[in-house]
Short mmCIF file of C-alpha atoms and ligand atoms in Angstrom, two decimals:
data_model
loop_
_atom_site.label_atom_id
_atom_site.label_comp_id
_atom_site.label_asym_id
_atom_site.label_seq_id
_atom_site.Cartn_x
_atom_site.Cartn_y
_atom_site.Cartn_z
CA UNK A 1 0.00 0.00 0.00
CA UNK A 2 0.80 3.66 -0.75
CA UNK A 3 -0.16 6.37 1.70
CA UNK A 4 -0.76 9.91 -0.32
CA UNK A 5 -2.57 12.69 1.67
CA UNK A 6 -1.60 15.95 0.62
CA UNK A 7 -0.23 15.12 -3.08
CA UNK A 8 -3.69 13.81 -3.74
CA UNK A 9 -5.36 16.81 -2.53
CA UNK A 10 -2.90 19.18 -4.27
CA UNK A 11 -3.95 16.69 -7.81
CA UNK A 12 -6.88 14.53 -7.25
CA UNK A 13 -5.80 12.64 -10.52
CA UNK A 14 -2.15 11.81 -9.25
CA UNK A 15 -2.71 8.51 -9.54
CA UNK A 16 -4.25 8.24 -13.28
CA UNK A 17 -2.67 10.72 -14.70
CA UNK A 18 1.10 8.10 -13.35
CA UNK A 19 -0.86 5.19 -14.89
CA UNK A 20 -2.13 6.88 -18.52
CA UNK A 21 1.64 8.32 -18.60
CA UNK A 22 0.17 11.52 -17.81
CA UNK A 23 2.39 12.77 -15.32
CA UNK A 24 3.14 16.84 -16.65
CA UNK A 25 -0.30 17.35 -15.95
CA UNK A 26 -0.43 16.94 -12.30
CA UNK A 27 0.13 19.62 -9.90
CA UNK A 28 2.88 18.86 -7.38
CA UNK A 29 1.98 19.56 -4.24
CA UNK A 30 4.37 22.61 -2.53
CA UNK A 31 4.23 21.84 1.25
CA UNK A 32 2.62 25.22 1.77
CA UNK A 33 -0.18 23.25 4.38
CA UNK A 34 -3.00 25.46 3.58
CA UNK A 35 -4.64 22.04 3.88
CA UNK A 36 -3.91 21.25 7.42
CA UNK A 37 -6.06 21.34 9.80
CA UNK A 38 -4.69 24.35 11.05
CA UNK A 39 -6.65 25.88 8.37
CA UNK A 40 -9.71 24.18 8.30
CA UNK A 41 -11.65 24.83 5.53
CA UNK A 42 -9.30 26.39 3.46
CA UNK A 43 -8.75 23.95 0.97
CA UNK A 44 -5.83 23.75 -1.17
CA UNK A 45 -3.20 26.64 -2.40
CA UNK A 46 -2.59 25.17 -5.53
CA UNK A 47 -5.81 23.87 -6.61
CA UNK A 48 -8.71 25.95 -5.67
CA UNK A 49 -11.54 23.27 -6.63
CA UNK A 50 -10.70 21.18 -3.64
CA UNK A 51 -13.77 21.56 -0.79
CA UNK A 52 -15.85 22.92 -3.51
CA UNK A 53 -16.08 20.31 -5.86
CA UNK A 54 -19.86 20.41 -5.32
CA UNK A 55 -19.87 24.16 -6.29
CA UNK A 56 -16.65 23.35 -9.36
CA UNK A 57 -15.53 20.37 -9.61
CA UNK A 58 -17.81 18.66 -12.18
CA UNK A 59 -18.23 21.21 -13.96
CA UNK A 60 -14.43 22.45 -14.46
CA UNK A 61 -13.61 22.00 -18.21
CA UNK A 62 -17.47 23.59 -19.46
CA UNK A 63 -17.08 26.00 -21.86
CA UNK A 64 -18.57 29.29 -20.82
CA UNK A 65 -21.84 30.24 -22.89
CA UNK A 66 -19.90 33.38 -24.47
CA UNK A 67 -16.44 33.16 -25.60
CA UNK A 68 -14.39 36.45 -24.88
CA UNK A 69 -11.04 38.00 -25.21
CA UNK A 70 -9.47 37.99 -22.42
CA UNK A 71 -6.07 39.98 -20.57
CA UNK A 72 -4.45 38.77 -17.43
CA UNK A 73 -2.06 41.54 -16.28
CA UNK A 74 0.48 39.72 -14.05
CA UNK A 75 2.33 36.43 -14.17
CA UNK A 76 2.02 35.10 -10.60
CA UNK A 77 -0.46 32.40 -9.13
CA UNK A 78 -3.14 34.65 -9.41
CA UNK A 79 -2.57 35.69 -13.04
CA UNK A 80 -1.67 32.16 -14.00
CA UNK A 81 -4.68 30.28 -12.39
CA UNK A 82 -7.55 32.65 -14.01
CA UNK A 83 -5.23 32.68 -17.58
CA UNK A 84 -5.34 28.85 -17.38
CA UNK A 85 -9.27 28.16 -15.90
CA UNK A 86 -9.93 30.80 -18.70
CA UNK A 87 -8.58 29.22 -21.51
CA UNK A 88 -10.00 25.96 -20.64
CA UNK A 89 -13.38 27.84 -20.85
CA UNK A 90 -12.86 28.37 -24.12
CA UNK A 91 -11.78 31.68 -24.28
CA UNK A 92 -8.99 33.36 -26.39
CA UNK A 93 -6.43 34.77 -23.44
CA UNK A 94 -2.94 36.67 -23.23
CA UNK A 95 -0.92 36.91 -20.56
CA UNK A 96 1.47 39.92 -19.55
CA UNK A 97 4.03 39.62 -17.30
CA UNK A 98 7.01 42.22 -16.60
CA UNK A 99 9.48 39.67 -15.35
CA UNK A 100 11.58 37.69 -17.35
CA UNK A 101 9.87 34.41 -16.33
CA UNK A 102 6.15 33.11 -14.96
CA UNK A 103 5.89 33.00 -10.68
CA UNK A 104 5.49 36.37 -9.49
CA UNK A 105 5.97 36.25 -5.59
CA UNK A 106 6.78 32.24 -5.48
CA UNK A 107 9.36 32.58 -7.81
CA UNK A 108 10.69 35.05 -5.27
CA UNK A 109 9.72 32.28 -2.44
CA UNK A 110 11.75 29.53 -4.46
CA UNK A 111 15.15 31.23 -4.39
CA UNK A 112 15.05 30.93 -0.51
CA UNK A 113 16.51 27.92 0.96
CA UNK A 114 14.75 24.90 1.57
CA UNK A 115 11.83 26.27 -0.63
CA UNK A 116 13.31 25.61 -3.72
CA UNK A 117 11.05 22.94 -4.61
CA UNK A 118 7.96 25.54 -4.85
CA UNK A 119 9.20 26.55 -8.25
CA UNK A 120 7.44 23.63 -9.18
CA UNK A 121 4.20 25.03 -9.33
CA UNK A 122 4.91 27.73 -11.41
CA UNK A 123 6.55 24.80 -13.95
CA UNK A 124 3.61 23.42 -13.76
CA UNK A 125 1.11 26.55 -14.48
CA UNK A 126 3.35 27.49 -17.34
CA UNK A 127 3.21 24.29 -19.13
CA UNK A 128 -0.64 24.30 -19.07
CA UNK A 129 -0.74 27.91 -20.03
CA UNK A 130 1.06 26.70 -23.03
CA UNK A 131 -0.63 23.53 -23.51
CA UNK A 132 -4.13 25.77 -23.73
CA UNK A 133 -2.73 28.22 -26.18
CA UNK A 134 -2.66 31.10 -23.86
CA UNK A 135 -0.22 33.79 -25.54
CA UNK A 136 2.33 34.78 -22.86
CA UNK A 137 4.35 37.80 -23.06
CA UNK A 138 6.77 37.99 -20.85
CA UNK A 139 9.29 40.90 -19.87
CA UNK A 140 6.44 43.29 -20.81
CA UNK A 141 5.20 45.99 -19.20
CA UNK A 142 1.43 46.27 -19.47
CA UNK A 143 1.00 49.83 -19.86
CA UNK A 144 -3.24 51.03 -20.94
CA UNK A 145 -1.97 51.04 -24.35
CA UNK A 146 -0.54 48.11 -24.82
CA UNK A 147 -3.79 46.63 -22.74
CA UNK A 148 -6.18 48.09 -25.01
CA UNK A 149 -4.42 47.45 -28.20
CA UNK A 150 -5.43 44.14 -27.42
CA UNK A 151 -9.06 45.01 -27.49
CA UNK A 152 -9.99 42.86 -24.67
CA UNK A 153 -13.72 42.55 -23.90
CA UNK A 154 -12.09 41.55 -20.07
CA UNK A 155 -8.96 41.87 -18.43
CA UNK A 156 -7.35 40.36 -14.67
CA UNK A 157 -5.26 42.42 -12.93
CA UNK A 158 -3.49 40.52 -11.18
CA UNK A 159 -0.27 42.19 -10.33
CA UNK A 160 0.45 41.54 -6.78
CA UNK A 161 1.94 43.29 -4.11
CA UNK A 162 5.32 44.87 -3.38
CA UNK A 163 6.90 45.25 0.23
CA UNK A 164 7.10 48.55 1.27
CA UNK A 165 10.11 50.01 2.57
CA UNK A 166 8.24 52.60 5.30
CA UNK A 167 7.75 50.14 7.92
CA UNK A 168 4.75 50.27 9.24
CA UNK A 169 3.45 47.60 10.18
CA UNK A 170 0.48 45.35 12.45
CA UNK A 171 2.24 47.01 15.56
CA UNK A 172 2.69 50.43 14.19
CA UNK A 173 0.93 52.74 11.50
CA UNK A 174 3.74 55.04 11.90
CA UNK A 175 6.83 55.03 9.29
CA UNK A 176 9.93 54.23 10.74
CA UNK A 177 12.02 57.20 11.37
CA UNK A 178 15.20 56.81 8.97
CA UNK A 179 13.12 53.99 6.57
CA UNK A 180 14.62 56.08 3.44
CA UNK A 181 18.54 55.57 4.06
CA UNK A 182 19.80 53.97 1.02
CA UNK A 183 20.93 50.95 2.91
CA UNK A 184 17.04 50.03 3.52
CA UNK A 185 16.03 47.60 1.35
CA UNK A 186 12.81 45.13 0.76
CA UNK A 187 12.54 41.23 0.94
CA UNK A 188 11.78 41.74 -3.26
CA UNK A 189 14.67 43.51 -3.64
CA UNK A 190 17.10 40.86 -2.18
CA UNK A 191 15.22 38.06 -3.55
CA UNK A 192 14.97 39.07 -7.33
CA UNK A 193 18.63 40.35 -7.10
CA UNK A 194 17.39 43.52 -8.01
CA UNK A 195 19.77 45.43 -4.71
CA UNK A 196 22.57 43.42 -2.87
CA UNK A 197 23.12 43.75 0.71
CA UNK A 198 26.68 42.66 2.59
CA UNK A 199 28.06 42.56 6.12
CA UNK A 200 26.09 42.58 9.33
CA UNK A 201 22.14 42.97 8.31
CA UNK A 202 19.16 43.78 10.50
CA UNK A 203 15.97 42.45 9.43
CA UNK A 204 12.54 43.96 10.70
CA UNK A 205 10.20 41.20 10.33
CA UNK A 206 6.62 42.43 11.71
CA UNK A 207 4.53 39.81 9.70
CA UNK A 208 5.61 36.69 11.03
CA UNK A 209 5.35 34.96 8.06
CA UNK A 210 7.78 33.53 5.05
CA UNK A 211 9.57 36.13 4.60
CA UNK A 212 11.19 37.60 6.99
CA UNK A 213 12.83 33.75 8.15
CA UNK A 214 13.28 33.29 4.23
CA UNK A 215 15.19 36.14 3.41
CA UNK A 216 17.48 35.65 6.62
CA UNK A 217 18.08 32.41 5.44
CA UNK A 218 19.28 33.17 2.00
CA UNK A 219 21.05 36.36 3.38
CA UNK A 220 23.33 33.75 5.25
CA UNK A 221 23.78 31.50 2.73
CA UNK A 222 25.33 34.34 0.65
CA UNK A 223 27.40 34.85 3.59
CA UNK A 224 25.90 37.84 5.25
CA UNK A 225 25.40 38.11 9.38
CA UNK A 226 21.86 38.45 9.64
CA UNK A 227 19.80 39.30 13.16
CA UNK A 228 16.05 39.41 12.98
CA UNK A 229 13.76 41.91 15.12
CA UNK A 230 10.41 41.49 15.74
CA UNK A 231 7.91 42.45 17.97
CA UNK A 232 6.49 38.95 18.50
CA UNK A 233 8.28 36.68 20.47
CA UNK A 234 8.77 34.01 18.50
CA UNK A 235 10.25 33.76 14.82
CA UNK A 236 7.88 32.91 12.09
CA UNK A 237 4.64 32.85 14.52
CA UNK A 238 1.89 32.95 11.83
CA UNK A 239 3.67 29.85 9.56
CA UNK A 240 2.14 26.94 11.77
CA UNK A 241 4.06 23.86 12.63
CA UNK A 242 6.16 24.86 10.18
CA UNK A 243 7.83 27.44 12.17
CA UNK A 244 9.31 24.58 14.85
CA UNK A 245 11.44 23.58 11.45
CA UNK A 246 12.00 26.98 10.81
CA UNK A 247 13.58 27.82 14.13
CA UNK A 248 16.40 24.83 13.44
CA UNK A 249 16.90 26.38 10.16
CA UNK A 250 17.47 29.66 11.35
CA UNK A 251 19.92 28.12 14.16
CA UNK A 252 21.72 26.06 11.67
CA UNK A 253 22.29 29.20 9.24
CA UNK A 254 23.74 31.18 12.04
CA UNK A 255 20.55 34.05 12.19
CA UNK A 256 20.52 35.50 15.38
CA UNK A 257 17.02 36.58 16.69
CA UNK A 258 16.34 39.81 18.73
CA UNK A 259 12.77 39.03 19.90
CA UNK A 260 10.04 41.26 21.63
CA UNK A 261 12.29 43.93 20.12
CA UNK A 262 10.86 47.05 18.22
CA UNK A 263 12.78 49.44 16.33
CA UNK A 264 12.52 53.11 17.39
CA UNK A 265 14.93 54.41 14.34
CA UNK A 266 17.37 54.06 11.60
CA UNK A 267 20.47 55.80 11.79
CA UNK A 268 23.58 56.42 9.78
CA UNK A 269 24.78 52.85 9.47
CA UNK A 270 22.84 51.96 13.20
CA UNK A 271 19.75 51.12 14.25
CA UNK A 272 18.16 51.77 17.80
CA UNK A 273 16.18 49.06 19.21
CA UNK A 274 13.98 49.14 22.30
CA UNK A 275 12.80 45.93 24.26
CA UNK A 276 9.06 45.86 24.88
CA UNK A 277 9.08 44.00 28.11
CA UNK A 278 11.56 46.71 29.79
CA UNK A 279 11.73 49.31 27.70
CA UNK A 280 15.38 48.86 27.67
CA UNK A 281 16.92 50.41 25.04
CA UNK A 282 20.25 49.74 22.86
CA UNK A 283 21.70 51.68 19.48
CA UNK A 284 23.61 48.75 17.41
CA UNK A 285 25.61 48.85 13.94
CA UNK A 286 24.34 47.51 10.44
CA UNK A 287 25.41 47.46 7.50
CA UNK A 288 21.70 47.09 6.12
CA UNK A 289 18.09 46.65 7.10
CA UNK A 290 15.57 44.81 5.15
CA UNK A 291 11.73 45.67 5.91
CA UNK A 292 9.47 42.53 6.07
CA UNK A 293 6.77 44.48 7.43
CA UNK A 294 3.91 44.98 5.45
CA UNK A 295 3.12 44.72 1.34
CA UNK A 296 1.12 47.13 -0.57
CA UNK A 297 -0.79 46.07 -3.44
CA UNK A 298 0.30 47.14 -7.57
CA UNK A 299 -3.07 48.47 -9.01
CA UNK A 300 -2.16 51.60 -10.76
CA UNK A 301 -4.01 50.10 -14.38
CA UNK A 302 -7.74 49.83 -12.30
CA UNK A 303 -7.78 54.15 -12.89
CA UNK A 304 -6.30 53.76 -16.23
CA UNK A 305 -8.31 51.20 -17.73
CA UNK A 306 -11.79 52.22 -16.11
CA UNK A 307 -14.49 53.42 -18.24
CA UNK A 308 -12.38 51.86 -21.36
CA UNK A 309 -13.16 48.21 -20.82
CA UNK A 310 -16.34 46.79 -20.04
CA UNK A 311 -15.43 43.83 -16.96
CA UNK A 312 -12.30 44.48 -14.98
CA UNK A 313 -11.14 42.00 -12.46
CA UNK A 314 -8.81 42.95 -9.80
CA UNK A 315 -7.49 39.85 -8.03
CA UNK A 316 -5.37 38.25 -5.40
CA UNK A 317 -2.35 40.69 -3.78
CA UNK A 318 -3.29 43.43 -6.31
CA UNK A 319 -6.73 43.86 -4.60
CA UNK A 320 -5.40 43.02 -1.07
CA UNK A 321 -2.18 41.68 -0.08
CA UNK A 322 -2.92 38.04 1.43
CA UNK A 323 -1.67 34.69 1.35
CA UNK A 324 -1.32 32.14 -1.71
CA UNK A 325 -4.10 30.60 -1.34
CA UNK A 326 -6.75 33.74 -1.64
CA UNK A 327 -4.20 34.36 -4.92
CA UNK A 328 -5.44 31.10 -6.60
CA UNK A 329 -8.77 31.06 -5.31
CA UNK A 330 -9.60 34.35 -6.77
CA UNK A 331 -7.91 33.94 -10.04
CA UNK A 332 -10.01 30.44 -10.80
CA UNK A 333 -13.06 31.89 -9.19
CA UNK A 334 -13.42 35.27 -11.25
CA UNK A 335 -11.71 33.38 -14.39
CA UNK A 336 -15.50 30.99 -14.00
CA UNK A 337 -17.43 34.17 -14.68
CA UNK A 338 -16.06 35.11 -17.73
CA UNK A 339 -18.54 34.64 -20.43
CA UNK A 340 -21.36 33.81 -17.88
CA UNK A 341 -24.77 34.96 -18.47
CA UNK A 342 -24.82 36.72 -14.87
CA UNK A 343 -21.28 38.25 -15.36
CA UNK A 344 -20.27 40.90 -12.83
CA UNK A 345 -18.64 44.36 -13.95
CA UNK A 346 -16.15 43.95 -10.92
CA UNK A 347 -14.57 41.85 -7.98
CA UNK A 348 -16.65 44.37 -5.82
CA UNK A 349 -19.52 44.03 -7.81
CA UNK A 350 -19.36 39.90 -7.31
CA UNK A 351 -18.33 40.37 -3.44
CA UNK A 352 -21.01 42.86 -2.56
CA UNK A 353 -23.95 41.01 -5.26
CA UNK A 354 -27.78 41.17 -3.30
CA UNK A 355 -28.34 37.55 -3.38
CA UNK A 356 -31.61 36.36 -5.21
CA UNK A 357 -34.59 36.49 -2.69
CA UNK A 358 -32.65 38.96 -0.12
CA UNK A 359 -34.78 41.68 1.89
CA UNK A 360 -33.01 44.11 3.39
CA UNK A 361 -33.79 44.17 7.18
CA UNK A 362 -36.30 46.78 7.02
CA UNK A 363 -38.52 44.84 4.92
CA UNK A 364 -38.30 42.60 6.81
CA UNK A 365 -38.99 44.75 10.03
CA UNK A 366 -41.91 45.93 8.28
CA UNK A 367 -43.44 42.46 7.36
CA UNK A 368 -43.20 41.69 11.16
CA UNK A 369 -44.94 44.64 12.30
CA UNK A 370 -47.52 44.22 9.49
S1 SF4 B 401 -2.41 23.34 0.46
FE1 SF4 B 401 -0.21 23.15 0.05
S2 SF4 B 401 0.42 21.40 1.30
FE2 SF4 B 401 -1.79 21.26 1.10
S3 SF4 B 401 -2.12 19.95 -0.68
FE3 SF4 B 401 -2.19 22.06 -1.41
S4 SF4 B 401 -0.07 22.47 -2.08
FE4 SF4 B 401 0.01 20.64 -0.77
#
């Protein structure tokens, strides 16, 4: 017997696509444990049909009842998911992506260590892109030209979110006084090799997520000294089990942590910290900070392409900055609408629709008193 849990939920047809010789087609699960029961209810990151198969599952390769043209702004899980569930609806799609190469933000994930593996994922949404005949451009900046050249009768945007270098954070909506010395930098920015950072590096991580951990990790591996601050008091807190692992991995690389620690400024090559407990504070050297602190979404095409094409879908971190799993989810659900009879102008439009047979509460109120 073979025991599968997670790779089976990641690709329900694991097992015939290995014995028709199908196996490019299945999804390899990533490890990300969206599924566990930590997260009940949640599904699956890479495959947003699981839990709702009532709701998708049967009907997931129906052609939609109009056939449209179709633009999906961004290259990332998002942009990949609704490209792909749109093309297998039958409709004609082109995807623009700036970078060089499909992922967006797991791309970025992959080059950390230990999470090399999640590159997978986007292998795998490229080769059905291409497999559907979705035209992908990539290194391509979608300006509202080059969108509407296109004439698309609907396009995604589905550009993601950037870190931003401010600081502010869950524990402060204040920028950090010094954020704009030229040795700040952003998780992105180290990631994508866009800046390099040397010596001894200070990283601010006030999400508690991927990463802040991440980014330490590969800073040391490129032989950096790296310290983390946070205000929580462990590493990693909102990554689940996951973050027991992640603790070894930061002791094995050599990342210190500073914990319950906030940071009160930036100086010229320093940084003062302050620790909550005590409000004990110390002033100690870097050579760089890195902000893991908060992300804010790239949606500068919604005002530019407003009024000029008729459905526009804003989805995943380019509406709101959230985890993978929202990313697919709303790519594959808004990608199902396309073409639908009932076809919503925009994400808001869908999220805030009067469901059929709703009476407001005063109606309601009345029919009681009546
Ligand atoms: S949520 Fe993540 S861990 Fe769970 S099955 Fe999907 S890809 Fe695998």
């Amino acid at each position: 017997m073979i025991g599968v849990a997670r790779g089976v939920i990641a690709e329900p047809q694991l097992v015939n696509n290995a014995l028709y010789g199908r196996e490019s087609e299945s999804r390899t699960c990533i490890a990300a444990n969206h599924c566990s029961p930590y997260n009940p209810g949640h599904g699956c990151a890479l495959n947003p049909t699981v839990a709702k198969e009532e709701r998708w599952g049967v009907r997931q390769n129906a052609k939609a009842p109009r056939s449209m043209r179709v633009v999906v702004v961004g290259g990332g899980p998002s942009g990949m998911e609704a490209a792909r569930v749109a093309a297998m609806r039958g409709h004609t799609v082109t995807l623009i992506e700036r970078r060089a190469r499909l992922g967006g933000a797991l791309a970025l994930v992959a080059r950390m260590p230990g999470r090399e593996h999640m590159h997978r994922a986007g292998d795998w949404w490229a080769h059905q892109l291409d497999r559907l005949g979705v035209e992908v451009r990539t290194a391509t900046d979608a300006d509202a030209e080059t969108i509407l050249a296109l004439a698309p009768d609907a396009v995604m945007v589905a550009t993601g979110a950037l870190y931003a270098r401010e600081g502010m954070s869950g524990f402060s909506a204040q920028p950090i006084p010094g954020w704009d010395q030229p040795f700040v930098l952003t998780p992105d920015e180290v990631l994508s090799g866009a800046r390099t950072a040397s010596g001894q590096l200070l990283i601010i991580d006030e999400e508690g997520r991927n990463a802040g951990v991440g980014t330490a990790e590969f800073l040391a591996a490129h032989g950096c000294r790296v310290t983390i601050v946070s205000s929580y008091d462990s590493a990693a807190p909102h990554m689940g089990t996951a973050r027991h692992y992640i603790g070894l991995r930061l002791r094995e690389a050599g990342v210190l942590l500073s914990l319950g620690t906030r940071v009160l400024a930036i100086g010229d090559c320093e940084v003062k910290l302050e620790l909550l407990a005590t409000g004990e504070q110390r002033t100690v050297p870097v050579d760089g900070v890195i902000m893991s602190t908060m992300r804010r979404q790239v949606d500068g095409l919604i005002d530019m392409l407003t009024g000029k094409v008729a459905y526009i879908y804003q989805i995943g971190d380019a509406l709101a900055p959230r985890s993978l799993i929202e990313a697919t989810y709303e790519g594959h659900k808004f990608a199902r609408l396309l073409g639908e009879d009932v076809m919503p102008k925009t994400v808001i439009d869908e999220l805030f629709r009067i469901a059929p047979g709703f009476r407001p509460a005063e109606t309601l109120t009345a029919i009681d008193a009546a």
